[in-house]
């Protein structure tokens, strides 16, 4: 009897990959200091996947058992046609969760349309509630516009909105209590992220700015009761409930609490490269496969299945050394 075809993606370490993050553009209207250098050169248009190619690749992943897709960037909502793409992706059979990560700058105008397009949940980046610090961290962002966007997303009725905050020592580490208070008042979740050494940044030394999750937890415990919970949203956060209320606080701790053993995800870059690990360069050029074999989903699926054999066991980040990974987060699909 012929062997049955795999309907699941499984790597060499027995991890099932059921979650795909897709960067639909490397471009962004912000220039966050931990994500980009001030002068960024973005990819020429023809080098990035077309919306049709993204849809085709997402369909192939869904047929291979991927049930969750996160659309990200760069800022995904600055790509022309993002809404139509999301609408198309939401109709893919087998895809239970279509979610989005955004800097919030476009949400005041787009939240209702995103909800109607079938986006289930949104993560919104917010590192501080101080307008000057916000400007300093994002270089170009306007806090008031993002706060308007968060309110609009709440009104649009998305399930669990989550804030993401990258915490840098001496830049925004004193903000963590106010950010949690904001999350509690709005009945939303928040995750604190340790900065990852992806690409060269010109604004600070990443080792000096390292502020571990343990310290954030200690700071928060001065003000809130944190209760560890087993909740998982299929991501790398370890979660706590705040003061017995609704809001959850998560910690994404690539340096202080490695989460690679439970990794269930891969990333598709805006250029069409399938990245098997955020903290390694192992990748497969799916754009080439799609352009060499137009419309041939079997060839694409075979390339995706084969890629599982090179998914590394764990990331190799070292915050205190010069970055080994040269790509920035915006090109990676965080
Ligand atoms: N532009 C959108 C946004 O900011 O939410 C989506 C893309 S952004 C690259 C996704 C997430 O990665 C954001 O929450 C951002 O804070 C985070 N991020 C960017 N650079 C990072 C870094 N070097 N280390 C850790 N997180 C980073
Ligand atoms: Fe843009 Fe998001 Fe990177 Fe900030 S973190 S520069 S908003 S892609």
Coordinates of C-alpha atoms and ligand atoms in Angstrom, one line a residue:
X1 CA 0.0 0.0 0.0
X2 CA 1.3 3.5 -0.9
X3 CA 2.3 5.5 2.2
X4 CA -0.3 8.0 3.2
X5 CA 0.5 11.6 2.4
X6 CA 1.4 13.8 5.5
X7 CA -1.2 16.3 6.5
X8 CA 0.9 17.7 9.3
X9 CA 4.3 19.4 9.2
X10 CA 6.6 17.7 11.7
X11 CA 10.3 18.6 12.2
X12 CA 13.2 16.4 13.2
X13 CA 12.5 17.1 16.9
X14 CA 8.9 15.9 16.7
X15 CA 7.5 19.4 16.9
X16 CA 4.3 19.9 14.9
X17 CA 4.3 23.2 12.9
X18 CA 0.8 24.5 12.7
X19 CA 1.4 28.3 12.8
X20 CA 2.7 30.5 10.0
X21 CA 3.7 34.2 10.4
X22 CA 3.7 36.1 7.1
X23 CA 5.4 39.4 6.6
X24 CA 3.5 41.0 3.8
X25 CA 5.9 44.0 3.6
X26 CA 9.2 45.1 5.0
X27 CA 8.0 48.7 4.8
X28 CA 6.7 50.7 7.8
X29 CA 5.6 54.2 8.8
X30 CA 7.6 53.9 12.1
X31 CA 11.3 53.4 12.6
X32 CA 11.4 51.7 16.1
X33 CA 14.9 51.9 17.5
X34 CA 15.0 48.1 18.4
X35 CA 13.6 47.0 15.0
X36 CA 15.3 49.2 12.4
X37 CA 18.2 51.5 11.8
X38 CA 17.2 55.1 11.1
X39 CA 18.1 54.9 7.4
X40 CA 16.6 51.8 6.1
X41 CA 16.7 50.6 2.5
X42 CA 13.5 48.7 1.7
X43 CA 13.2 46.0 -0.9
X44 CA 12.2 46.9 -4.4
X45 CA 8.6 46.0 -5.2
X46 CA 9.4 43.2 -7.7
X47 CA 11.5 41.4 -5.1
X48 CA 8.6 40.9 -2.7
X49 CA 5.8 38.4 -3.1
X50 CA 2.7 39.5 -4.9
X51 CA -0.6 39.2 -2.9
X52 CA -1.6 36.3 -5.2
X53 CA 1.7 34.5 -4.4
X54 CA 1.1 35.1 -0.6
X55 CA -2.4 33.7 -0.9
X56 CA -1.2 30.6 -2.8
X57 CA 1.5 29.9 -0.3
X58 CA -0.9 30.3 2.6
X59 CA -3.3 27.8 0.9
X60 CA -0.5 25.3 0.6
X61 CA 0.3 25.7 4.3
X62 CA -3.3 25.2 5.3
X63 CA -3.5 22.0 3.3
X64 CA -0.4 20.9 5.3
X65 CA -2.2 21.3 8.6
X66 CA -1.4 25.0 9.4
X67 CA -4.5 26.3 11.3
X68 CA -3.2 29.7 12.4
X69 CA -1.7 32.5 10.3
X70 CA -0.5 35.8 11.6
X71 CA -0.1 38.6 9.1
X72 CA 2.7 41.0 10.1
X73 CA 5.5 43.1 8.6
X74 CA 6.9 45.8 8.6
X75 CA 3.6 47.4 9.1
X76 CA 1.2 45.1 7.3
X77 CA -1.6 47.8 7.0
X78 CA 0.6 50.1 4.9
X79 CA 0.7 47.5 2.1
X80 CA -1.8 48.4 -0.6
X81 CA -4.4 45.5 -0.9
X82 CA -3.8 44.2 2.6
X83 CA -7.5 44.2 3.4
X84 CA -8.4 42.2 0.3
X85 CA -5.7 39.7 1.0
X86 CA -7.0 39.3 4.6
X87 CA -10.5 38.7 3.2
X88 CA -9.2 36.0 0.8
X89 CA -7.1 34.3 3.6
X90 CA -10.1 34.2 5.9
X91 CA -11.9 32.0 3.4
X92 CA -9.2 29.3 3.3
X93 CA -10.5 26.0 4.5
X94 CA -8.9 24.7 7.6
X95 CA -7.6 28.0 8.8
X96 CA -9.2 28.6 12.2
X97 CA -7.3 31.7 13.2
X98 CA -6.4 34.6 11.0
X99 CA -4.7 37.2 13.2
X100 CA -2.7 40.4 12.8
X101 CA 0.2 42.3 14.4
X102 CA 0.2 46.0 13.8
X103 CA 1.7 49.2 15.2
X104 CA -1.8 50.6 15.4
X105 CA -1.2 53.7 13.2
X106 CA -3.9 52.7 10.7
X107 CA -6.4 51.1 13.0
X108 CA -8.5 54.2 13.6
X109 CA -9.5 54.0 9.9
X110 CA -9.3 50.3 9.3
X111 CA -10.4 48.4 12.4
X112 CA -14.1 47.9 11.3
X113 CA -13.0 46.7 7.8
X114 CA -10.5 44.3 9.3
X115 CA -13.1 42.8 11.5
X116 CA -15.5 42.5 8.5
X117 CA -12.6 40.9 6.5
X118 CA -12.4 38.0 9.0
X119 CA -9.4 39.0 11.2
X120 CA -10.0 37.3 14.6
X121 CA -7.5 39.0 16.9
X122 CA -5.0 41.8 16.8
X123 CA -1.7 42.4 18.6
X124 CA -0.9 46.0 18.8
X125 CA 2.6 47.3 19.7
X126 CA 2.8 49.9 22.5
X127 CA 6.0 50.5 24.4
X128 CA 5.1 53.5 26.5
X129 CA 2.2 55.8 27.3
X130 CA 4.4 58.9 27.3
X131 CA 4.1 60.8 24.0
X132 CA 7.7 62.0 24.0
X133 CA 9.1 58.6 24.8
X134 CA 6.8 57.1 22.2
X135 CA 8.2 59.5 19.6
X136 CA 11.8 58.7 20.7
X137 CA 11.3 55.0 20.5
X138 CA 9.3 54.9 17.2
X139 CA 11.2 57.9 15.8
X140 CA 8.1 58.8 13.6
X141 CA 5.1 57.5 15.6
X142 CA 2.2 59.5 17.1
X143 CA 1.0 58.0 20.4
X144 CA -2.5 59.7 20.1
X145 CA -3.1 58.1 16.8
X146 CA -2.2 54.7 18.1
X147 CA -4.4 55.1 21.2
X148 CA -7.3 56.1 18.9
X149 CA -6.6 52.9 16.9
X150 CA -6.7 50.8 20.1
X151 CA -10.0 52.2 21.1
X152 CA -11.4 51.7 17.6
X153 CA -10.2 48.0 17.6
X154 CA -12.0 47.5 21.0
X155 CA -15.2 49.1 19.6
X156 CA -15.0 46.9 16.5
X157 CA -15.4 43.9 18.8
X158 CA -12.2 41.9 18.2
X159 CA -11.6 38.9 20.5
X160 CA -8.7 39.4 23.0
X161 CA -6.7 42.4 21.9
X162 CA -3.1 42.1 23.1
X163 CA -0.5 44.8 23.4
X164 CA 3.2 44.0 22.7
X165 CA 5.8 46.0 24.5
X166 CA 9.6 45.7 23.9
X167 CA 11.3 46.8 27.1
X168 CA 14.7 48.5 27.0
X169 CA 16.6 49.4 30.2
X170 CA 16.7 53.1 30.8
X171 CA 14.4 53.8 27.8
X172 CA 11.0 52.4 28.9
X173 CA 11.6 50.0 31.8
X174 CA 9.9 52.3 34.2
X175 CA 6.7 52.3 32.1
X176 CA 5.8 48.6 32.7
X177 CA 3.4 49.4 35.6
X178 CA 1.5 52.1 33.7
X179 CA 1.2 49.8 30.6
X180 CA -0.3 47.0 32.7
X181 CA -2.7 49.5 34.4
X182 CA -3.7 50.6 30.9
X183 CA -4.3 47.0 29.8
X184 CA -6.4 46.3 32.9
X185 CA -8.5 49.4 32.4
X186 CA -9.2 48.5 28.8
X187 CA -9.8 44.8 29.6
X188 CA -7.0 43.7 27.2
X189 CA -3.8 41.6 27.4
X190 CA -0.2 42.7 27.3
X191 CA 3.1 40.9 26.6
X192 CA 6.5 42.1 27.4
X193 CA 9.2 41.2 25.0
X194 CA 13.0 40.9 25.6
X195 CA 14.8 42.7 22.7
X196 CA 16.2 40.3 20.2
X197 CA 19.5 41.0 18.4
X198 CA 18.2 41.0 14.8
X199 CA 20.1 43.3 12.5
X200 CA 22.3 46.2 13.4
X201 CA 20.7 49.1 15.2
X202 CA 22.4 52.5 15.5
X203 CA 20.5 53.9 18.5
X204 CA 21.7 51.8 21.5
X205 CA 23.8 48.9 22.5
X206 CA 21.5 45.9 22.7
X207 CA 23.4 44.3 25.6
X208 CA 23.3 47.4 27.7
X209 CA 19.6 47.8 27.1
X210 CA 18.8 44.3 28.1
X211 CA 16.0 44.2 30.7
X212 CA 15.1 40.6 31.6
X213 CA 11.5 39.5 32.2
X214 CA 12.3 38.5 35.8
X215 CA 13.0 42.2 36.6
X216 CA 9.8 43.3 34.9
X217 CA 7.9 40.7 37.0
X218 CA 9.5 42.0 40.2
X219 CA 8.6 45.6 39.2
X220 CA 5.0 44.6 38.5
X221 CA 4.7 42.7 41.8
X222 CA 5.2 46.0 43.7
X223 CA 1.9 47.2 42.2
X224 CA -0.2 44.1 41.1
X225 CA -0.9 40.6 42.2
X226 CA 0.4 38.2 39.5
X227 CA -1.0 34.7 39.3
X228 CA 0.8 32.3 36.9
X229 CA -1.7 30.6 34.5
X230 CA -1.4 27.8 32.1
X231 CA -3.1 29.7 29.3
X232 CA -1.6 29.4 25.9
X233 CA -2.5 31.3 22.7
X234 CA -0.1 29.1 20.7
X235 CA 2.7 31.7 21.0
X236 CA 5.8 31.8 23.2
X237 CA 4.4 33.9 26.0
X238 CA 4.3 32.6 29.6
X239 CA 1.1 34.1 31.1
X240 CA 0.0 35.6 34.4
X241 CA -3.4 36.9 35.4
X242 CA -3.5 40.3 37.0
X243 CA -5.4 40.9 40.3
X244 CA -7.8 38.1 39.6
X245 CA -9.2 40.2 36.7
X246 CA -9.6 39.6 33.0
X247 CA -6.3 40.9 31.7
X248 CA -3.3 38.6 31.2
X249 CA 0.3 39.6 31.3
X250 CA 2.7 37.6 29.1
X251 CA 6.4 37.4 29.0
X252 CA 8.3 36.6 25.8
X253 CA 11.8 35.8 27.1
X254 CA 14.1 34.5 24.4
X255 CA 17.2 35.2 26.6
X256 CA 16.0 34.4 30.1
X257 CA 13.5 31.6 29.5
X258 CA 14.1 29.8 26.2
X259 CA 10.8 28.6 24.5
X260 CA 12.2 26.7 21.6
X261 CA 11.2 23.2 22.8
X262 CA 7.6 24.1 22.2
X263 CA 8.1 26.0 18.9
X264 CA 5.2 25.4 16.5
X265 CA 5.8 28.1 14.0
X266 CA 7.7 29.2 10.9
X267 CA 7.9 32.5 9.1
X268 CA 7.5 33.7 5.5
X269 CA 9.4 36.9 4.8
X270 CA 8.2 39.6 2.5
X271 CA 10.7 38.3 0.0
X272 CA 9.2 34.8 0.0
X273 CA 11.9 33.1 2.1
X274 CA 10.6 30.5 4.5
X275 CA 12.5 31.1 7.8
X276 CA 12.6 28.0 9.9
X277 CA 13.7 29.9 13.1
X278 CA 13.8 33.5 14.1
X279 CA 17.3 33.2 15.5
X280 CA 19.0 31.3 12.7
X281 CA 19.5 31.8 9.0
X282 CA 18.1 28.4 7.9
X283 CA 15.6 29.1 5.1
X284 CA 14.1 28.0 1.8
X285 CA 13.3 30.3 -1.1
X286 CA 9.6 29.6 -1.7
X287 CA 9.3 32.6 -4.1
X288 CA 11.7 30.8 -6.4
X289 CA 9.7 27.6 -6.1
X290 CA 6.4 29.4 -6.9
X291 CA 7.9 31.4 -9.8
X292 CA 9.7 28.3 -11.2
X293 CA 6.5 26.2 -11.0
X294 CA 3.5 28.6 -11.5
X295 CA 0.3 27.2 -10.1
X296 CA 1.9 23.9 -9.1
X297 CA 0.8 23.5 -5.5
X298 CA 2.3 20.0 -5.2
X299 CA 5.8 21.3 -5.9
X300 CA 5.3 24.0 -3.3
X301 CA 4.0 21.6 -0.7
X302 CA 7.0 19.3 -1.4
X303 CA 9.4 22.2 -0.8
X304 CA 7.6 23.1 2.5
X305 CA 7.7 19.5 3.8
X306 CA 11.4 19.2 2.9
X307 CA 12.1 22.5 4.7
X308 CA 11.0 20.9 8.0
X309 CA 14.2 18.8 7.9
X310 CA 16.3 21.9 8.4
X311 CA 14.3 23.6 11.2
X312 CA 17.0 24.2 13.9
X313 CA 16.5 22.9 17.4
X314 CA 16.8 26.4 19.0
X315 CA 17.8 30.0 18.4
X316 CA 21.3 31.2 18.8
X317 CA 20.7 34.7 20.2
X318 CA 23.4 36.3 22.3
X319 CA 22.3 39.8 23.3
X320 CA 25.8 40.8 24.4
X321 CA 27.5 40.1 21.1
X322 CA 27.3 41.8 17.7
X323 CA 24.3 40.4 15.9
X324 CA 25.0 37.3 13.9
X325 CA 21.6 37.6 12.3
X326 CA 21.8 40.4 9.8
X327 CA 18.2 40.8 8.9
X328 CA 16.1 43.2 10.9
X329 CA 12.8 42.3 12.5
X330 CA 10.7 44.2 9.9
X331 CA 12.1 41.9 7.2
X332 CA 11.6 38.8 9.3
X333 CA 7.9 38.9 10.3
X334 CA 7.9 39.3 14.1
Ligands
LIG1 N1 4.7 46.8 12.6 C1 4.0 45.8 13.4 C2 4.2 46.1 14.9 O1 5.1 46.8 15.3 O2 3.5 45.5 15.7 C3 4.3 44.4 13.1 C4 5.7 44.0 12.8 S1 6.8 44.2 14.2 C5 8.3 43.6 13.5 C6 6.2 42.8 15.2 C7 6.7 42.9 16.7 O3 8.1 42.7 16.7 C8 6.4 44.1 17.4 O4 5.7 43.9 18.6 C9 7.7 44.7 17.7 O5 7.7 45.4 18.9 C10 8.6 43.5 17.8 N2 10.0 43.7 17.6 C11 10.6 44.4 16.6 N3 11.9 44.4 16.7 C12 12.2 43.6 17.7 C13 13.4 43.1 18.4 N4 14.6 43.5 17.9 N5 13.3 42.3 19.4 C14 12.1 42.0 19.9 N6 10.9 42.4 19.4 C15 11.0 43.2 18.3
LIG2 FE1 7.6 49.2 12.2 FE2 6.7 47.4 13.8 FE3 9.4 47.6 13.3 FE4 8.2 49.4 14.7 S1 8.4 47.2 15.3 S2 9.6 49.8 13.0 S3 6.2 49.5 13.9 S4 7.8 47.0 11.8

